PDB file of C-alpha atoms in Angstrom:
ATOM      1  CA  UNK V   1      33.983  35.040  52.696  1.00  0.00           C
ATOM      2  CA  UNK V   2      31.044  35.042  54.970  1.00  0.00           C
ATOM      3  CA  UNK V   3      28.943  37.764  55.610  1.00  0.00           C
ATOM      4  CA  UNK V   4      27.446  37.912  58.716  1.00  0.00           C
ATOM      5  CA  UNK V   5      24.240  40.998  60.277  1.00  0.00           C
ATOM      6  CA  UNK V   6      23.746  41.083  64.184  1.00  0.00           C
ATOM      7  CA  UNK V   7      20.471  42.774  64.704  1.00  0.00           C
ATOM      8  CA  UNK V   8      19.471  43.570  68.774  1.00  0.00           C
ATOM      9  CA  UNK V   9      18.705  46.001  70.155  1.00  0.00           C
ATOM     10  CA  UNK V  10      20.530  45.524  73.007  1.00  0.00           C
ATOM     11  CA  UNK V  11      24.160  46.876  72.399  1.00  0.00           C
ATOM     12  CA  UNK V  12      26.052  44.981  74.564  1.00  0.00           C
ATOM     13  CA  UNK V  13      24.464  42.142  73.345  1.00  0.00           C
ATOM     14  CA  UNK V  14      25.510  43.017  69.653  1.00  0.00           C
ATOM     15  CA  UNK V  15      29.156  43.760  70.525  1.00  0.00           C
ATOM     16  CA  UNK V  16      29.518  40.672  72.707  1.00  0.00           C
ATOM     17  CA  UNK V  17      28.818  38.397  69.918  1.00  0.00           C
ATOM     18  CA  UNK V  18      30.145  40.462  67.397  1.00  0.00           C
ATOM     19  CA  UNK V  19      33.388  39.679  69.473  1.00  0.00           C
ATOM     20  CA  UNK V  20      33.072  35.989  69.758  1.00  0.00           C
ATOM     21  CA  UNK V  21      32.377  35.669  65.861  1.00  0.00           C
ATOM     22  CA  UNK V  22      35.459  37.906  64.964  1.00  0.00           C
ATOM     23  CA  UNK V  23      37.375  35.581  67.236  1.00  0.00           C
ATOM     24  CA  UNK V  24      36.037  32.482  65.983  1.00  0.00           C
ATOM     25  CA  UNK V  25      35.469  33.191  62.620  1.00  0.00           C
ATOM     26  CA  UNK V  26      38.296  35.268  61.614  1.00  0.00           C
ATOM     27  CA  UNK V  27      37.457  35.322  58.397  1.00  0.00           C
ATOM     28  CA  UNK V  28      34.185  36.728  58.972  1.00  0.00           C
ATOM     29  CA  UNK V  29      32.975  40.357  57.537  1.00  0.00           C
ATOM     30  CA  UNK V  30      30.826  41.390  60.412  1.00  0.00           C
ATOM     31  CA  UNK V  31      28.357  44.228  60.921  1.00  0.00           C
ATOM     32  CA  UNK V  32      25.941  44.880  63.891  1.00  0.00           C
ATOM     33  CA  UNK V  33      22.700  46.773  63.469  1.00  0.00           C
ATOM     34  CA  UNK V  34      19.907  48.150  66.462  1.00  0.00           C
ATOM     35  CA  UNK V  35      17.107  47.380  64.474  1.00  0.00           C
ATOM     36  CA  UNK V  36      16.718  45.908  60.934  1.00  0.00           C
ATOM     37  CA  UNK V  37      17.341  48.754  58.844  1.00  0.00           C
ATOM     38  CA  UNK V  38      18.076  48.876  55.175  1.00  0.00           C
ATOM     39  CA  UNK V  39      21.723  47.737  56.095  1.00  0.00           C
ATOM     40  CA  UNK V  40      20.546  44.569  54.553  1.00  0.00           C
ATOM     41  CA  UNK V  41      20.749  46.165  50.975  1.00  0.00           C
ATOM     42  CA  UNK V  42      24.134  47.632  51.146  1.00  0.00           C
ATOM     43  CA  UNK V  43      25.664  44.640  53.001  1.00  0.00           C
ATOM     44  CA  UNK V  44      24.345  41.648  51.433  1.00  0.00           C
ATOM     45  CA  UNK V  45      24.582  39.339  54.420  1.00  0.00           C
ATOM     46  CA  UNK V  46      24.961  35.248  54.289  1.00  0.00           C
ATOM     47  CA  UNK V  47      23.782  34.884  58.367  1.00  0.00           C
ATOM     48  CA  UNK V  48      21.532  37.089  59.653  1.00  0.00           C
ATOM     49  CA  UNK V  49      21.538  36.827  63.666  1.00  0.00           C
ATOM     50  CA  UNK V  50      18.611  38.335  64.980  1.00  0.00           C
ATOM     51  CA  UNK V  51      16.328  39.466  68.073  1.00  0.00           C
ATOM     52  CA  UNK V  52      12.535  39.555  66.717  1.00  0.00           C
ATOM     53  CA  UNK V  53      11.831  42.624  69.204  1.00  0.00           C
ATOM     54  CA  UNK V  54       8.635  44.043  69.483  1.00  0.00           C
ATOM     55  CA  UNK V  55       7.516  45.019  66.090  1.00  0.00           C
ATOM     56  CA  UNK V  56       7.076  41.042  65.220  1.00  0.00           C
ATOM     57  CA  UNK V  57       5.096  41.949  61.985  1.00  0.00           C
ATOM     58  CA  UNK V  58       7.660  43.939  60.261  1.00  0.00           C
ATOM     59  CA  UNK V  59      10.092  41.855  61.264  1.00  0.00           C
ATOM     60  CA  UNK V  60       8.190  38.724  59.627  1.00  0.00           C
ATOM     61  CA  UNK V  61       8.033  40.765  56.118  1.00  0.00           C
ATOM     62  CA  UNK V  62      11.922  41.796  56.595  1.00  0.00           C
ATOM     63  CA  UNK V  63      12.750  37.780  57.541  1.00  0.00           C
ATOM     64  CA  UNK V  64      10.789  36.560  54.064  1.00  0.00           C
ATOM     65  CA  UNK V  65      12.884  39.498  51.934  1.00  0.00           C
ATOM     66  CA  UNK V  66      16.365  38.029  53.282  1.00  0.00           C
ATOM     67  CA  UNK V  67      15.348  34.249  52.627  1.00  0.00           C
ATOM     68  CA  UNK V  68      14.325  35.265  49.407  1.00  0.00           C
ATOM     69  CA  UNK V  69      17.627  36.957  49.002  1.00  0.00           C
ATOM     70  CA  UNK V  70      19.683  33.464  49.895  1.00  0.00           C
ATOM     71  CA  UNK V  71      20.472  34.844  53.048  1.00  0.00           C
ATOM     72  CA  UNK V  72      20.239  32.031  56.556  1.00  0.00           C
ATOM     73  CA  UNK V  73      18.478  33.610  59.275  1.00  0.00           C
ATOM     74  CA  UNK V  74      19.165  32.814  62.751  1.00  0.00           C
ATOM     75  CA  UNK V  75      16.280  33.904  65.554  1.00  0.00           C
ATOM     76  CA  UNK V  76      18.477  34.730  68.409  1.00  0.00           C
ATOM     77  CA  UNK V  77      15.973  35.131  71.451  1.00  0.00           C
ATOM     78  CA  UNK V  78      14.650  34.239  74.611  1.00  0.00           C
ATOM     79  CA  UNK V  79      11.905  32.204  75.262  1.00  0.00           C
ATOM     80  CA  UNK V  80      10.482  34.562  78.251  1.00  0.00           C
ATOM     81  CA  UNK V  81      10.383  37.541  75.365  1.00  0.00           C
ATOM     82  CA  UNK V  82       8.340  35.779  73.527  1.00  0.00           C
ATOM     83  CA  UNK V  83       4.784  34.465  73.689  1.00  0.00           C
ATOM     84  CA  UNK V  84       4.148  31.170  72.192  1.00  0.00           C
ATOM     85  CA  UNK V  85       2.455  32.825  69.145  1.00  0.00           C
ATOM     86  CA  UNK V  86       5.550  34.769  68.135  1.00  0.00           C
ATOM     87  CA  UNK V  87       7.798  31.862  68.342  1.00  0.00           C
ATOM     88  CA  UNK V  88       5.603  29.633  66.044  1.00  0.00           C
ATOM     89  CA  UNK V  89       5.216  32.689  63.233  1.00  0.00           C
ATOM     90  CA  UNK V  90       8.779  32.974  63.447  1.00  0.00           C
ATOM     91  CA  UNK V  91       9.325  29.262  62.808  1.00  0.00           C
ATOM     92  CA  UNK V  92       6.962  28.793  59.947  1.00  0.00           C
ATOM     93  CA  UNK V  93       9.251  30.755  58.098  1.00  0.00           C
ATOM     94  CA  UNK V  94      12.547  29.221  56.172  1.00  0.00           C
ATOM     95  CA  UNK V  95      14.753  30.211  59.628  1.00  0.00           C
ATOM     96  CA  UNK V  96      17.569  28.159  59.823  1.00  0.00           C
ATOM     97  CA  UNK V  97      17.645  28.391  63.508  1.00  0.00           C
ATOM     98  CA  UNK V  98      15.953  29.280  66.460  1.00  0.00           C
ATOM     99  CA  UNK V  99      18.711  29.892  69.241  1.00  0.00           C
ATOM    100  CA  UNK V 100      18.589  31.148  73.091  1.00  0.00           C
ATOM    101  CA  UNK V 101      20.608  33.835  74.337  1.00  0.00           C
ATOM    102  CA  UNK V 102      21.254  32.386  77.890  1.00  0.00           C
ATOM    103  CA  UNK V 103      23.303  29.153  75.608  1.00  0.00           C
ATOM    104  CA  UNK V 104      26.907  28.620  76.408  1.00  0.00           C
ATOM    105  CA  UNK V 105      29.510  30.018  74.442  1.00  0.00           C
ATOM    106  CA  UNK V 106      30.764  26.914  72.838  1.00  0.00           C
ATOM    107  CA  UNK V 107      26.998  25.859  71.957  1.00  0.00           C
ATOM    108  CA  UNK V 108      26.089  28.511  70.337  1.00  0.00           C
ATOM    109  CA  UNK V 109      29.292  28.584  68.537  1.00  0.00           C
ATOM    110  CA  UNK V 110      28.441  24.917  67.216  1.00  0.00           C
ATOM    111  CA  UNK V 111      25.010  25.961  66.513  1.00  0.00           C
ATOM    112  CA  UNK V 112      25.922  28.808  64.257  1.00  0.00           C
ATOM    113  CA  UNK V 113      28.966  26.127  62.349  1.00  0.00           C
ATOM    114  CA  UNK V 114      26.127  23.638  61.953  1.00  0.00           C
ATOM    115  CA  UNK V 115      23.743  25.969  60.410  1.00  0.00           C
ATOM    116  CA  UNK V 116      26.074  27.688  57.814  1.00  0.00           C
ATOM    117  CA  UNK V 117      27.018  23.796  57.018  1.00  0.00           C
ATOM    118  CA  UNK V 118      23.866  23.618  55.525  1.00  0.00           C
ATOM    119  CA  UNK V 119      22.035  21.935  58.456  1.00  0.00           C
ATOM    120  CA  UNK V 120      19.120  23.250  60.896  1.00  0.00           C
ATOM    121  CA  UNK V 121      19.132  24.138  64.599  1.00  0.00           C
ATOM    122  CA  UNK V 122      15.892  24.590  66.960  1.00  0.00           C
ATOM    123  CA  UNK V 123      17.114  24.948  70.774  1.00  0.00           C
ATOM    124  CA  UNK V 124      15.371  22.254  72.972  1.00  0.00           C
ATOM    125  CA  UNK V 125      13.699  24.839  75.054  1.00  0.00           C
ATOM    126  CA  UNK V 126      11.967  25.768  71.315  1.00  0.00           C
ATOM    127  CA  UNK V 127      11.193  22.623  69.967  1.00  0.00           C
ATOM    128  CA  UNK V 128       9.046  21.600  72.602  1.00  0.00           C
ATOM    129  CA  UNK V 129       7.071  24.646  71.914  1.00  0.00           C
ATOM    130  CA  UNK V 130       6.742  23.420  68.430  1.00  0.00           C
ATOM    131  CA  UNK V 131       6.069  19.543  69.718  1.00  0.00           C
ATOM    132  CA  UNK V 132       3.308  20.752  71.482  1.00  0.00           C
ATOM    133  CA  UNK V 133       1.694  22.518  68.888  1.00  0.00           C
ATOM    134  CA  UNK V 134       2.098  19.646  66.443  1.00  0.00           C
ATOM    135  CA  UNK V 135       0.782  16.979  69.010  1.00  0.00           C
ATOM    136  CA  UNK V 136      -2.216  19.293  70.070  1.00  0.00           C
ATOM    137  CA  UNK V 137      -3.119  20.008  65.981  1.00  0.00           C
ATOM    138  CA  UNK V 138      -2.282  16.723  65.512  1.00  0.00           C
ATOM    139  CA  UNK V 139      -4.552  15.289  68.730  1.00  0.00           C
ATOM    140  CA  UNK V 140      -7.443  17.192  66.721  1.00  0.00           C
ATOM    141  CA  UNK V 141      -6.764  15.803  63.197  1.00  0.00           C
ATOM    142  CA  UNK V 142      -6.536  12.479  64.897  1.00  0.00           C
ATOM    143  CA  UNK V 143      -9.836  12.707  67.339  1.00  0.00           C
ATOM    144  CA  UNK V 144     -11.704  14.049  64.248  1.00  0.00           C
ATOM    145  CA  UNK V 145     -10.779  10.737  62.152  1.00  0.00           C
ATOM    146  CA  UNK V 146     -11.309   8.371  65.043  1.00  0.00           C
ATOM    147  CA  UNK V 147     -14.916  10.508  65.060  1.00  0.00           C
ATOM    148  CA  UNK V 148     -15.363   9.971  62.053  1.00  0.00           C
ATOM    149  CA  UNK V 149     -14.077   6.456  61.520  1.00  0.00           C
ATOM    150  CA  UNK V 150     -17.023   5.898  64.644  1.00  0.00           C
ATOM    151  CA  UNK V 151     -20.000   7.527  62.655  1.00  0.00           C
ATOM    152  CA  UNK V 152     -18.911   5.139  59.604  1.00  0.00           C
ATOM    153  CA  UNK V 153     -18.280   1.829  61.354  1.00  0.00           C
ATOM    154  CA  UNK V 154     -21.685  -0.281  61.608  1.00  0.00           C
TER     155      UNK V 154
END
């Protein structure tokens, strides 16, 4: 039996997908939380679904405690909330996923069965967010060899 934590902060938001994973998922034990409280250590979750909010820091610590506890966490977000900074902190954790909250319905339902299969799921909109900041570190590393490859060359 799967365990499944919605944190937002938005309430609507909760209940709507709270709704679509009952329906879906069936099977599912489901609770929905505002902010991530200490729910965690009564409930034990397997998928955490969450929106980072504001306090990003706290949130970071709470992320590492969960993935330490087993449990898959699941950034559910929008891009436009969140500055470029904030996305790549959240992704050098152990998330499983980094979602959007404007997806369709069946994608995100797909998303969620692909990432408690076992696999990984970074929305397009994310991953080039993280392309970019691998090809512009990368650029560096590369520009600094060819630099140095230069000075060494006769």
């Amino acid at each position: 039996m799967t365990r499944v934590l919605i944190i937002d902060e938005q309430i609507n938001y909760r209940r709507g997908v709270k709704q679509l994973l009952e329906l879906t998922f069936p099977s599912f034990i489901i609770e929905t939380a505002s902010v991530s409280l200490s729910i965690e250590k009564e409930f034990h979750p397997d998928l955490v679904i969450f929106e980072p909010g504001l306090n990003l820091q706290k949130n970071l610590t709470w992320i590492d405690s969960l993935i330490h506890k087993n449990a898959k966490v699941v950034v559910l977000s929008t891009v436009e909330s969140s500055n470029h900074n904030s996305i790549l902190k959240l992704l050098k954790r152990n998330i499983q996923g980094f979602l959007l909250k404007n997806m369709k319905t069946e994608q995100l339902l797909e998303c969620i069965r692909i990432i408690l299969g076992g696999d990984r799921f970074i929305h397009p909109s994310v991953a080039n967010i993280l392309l970019d900041e691998y090809q512009e570190h990368f650029g560096k590393v590369r520009n600094t060899e060819e630099q140095s490859y230069k000075i060494t060359t006769p």
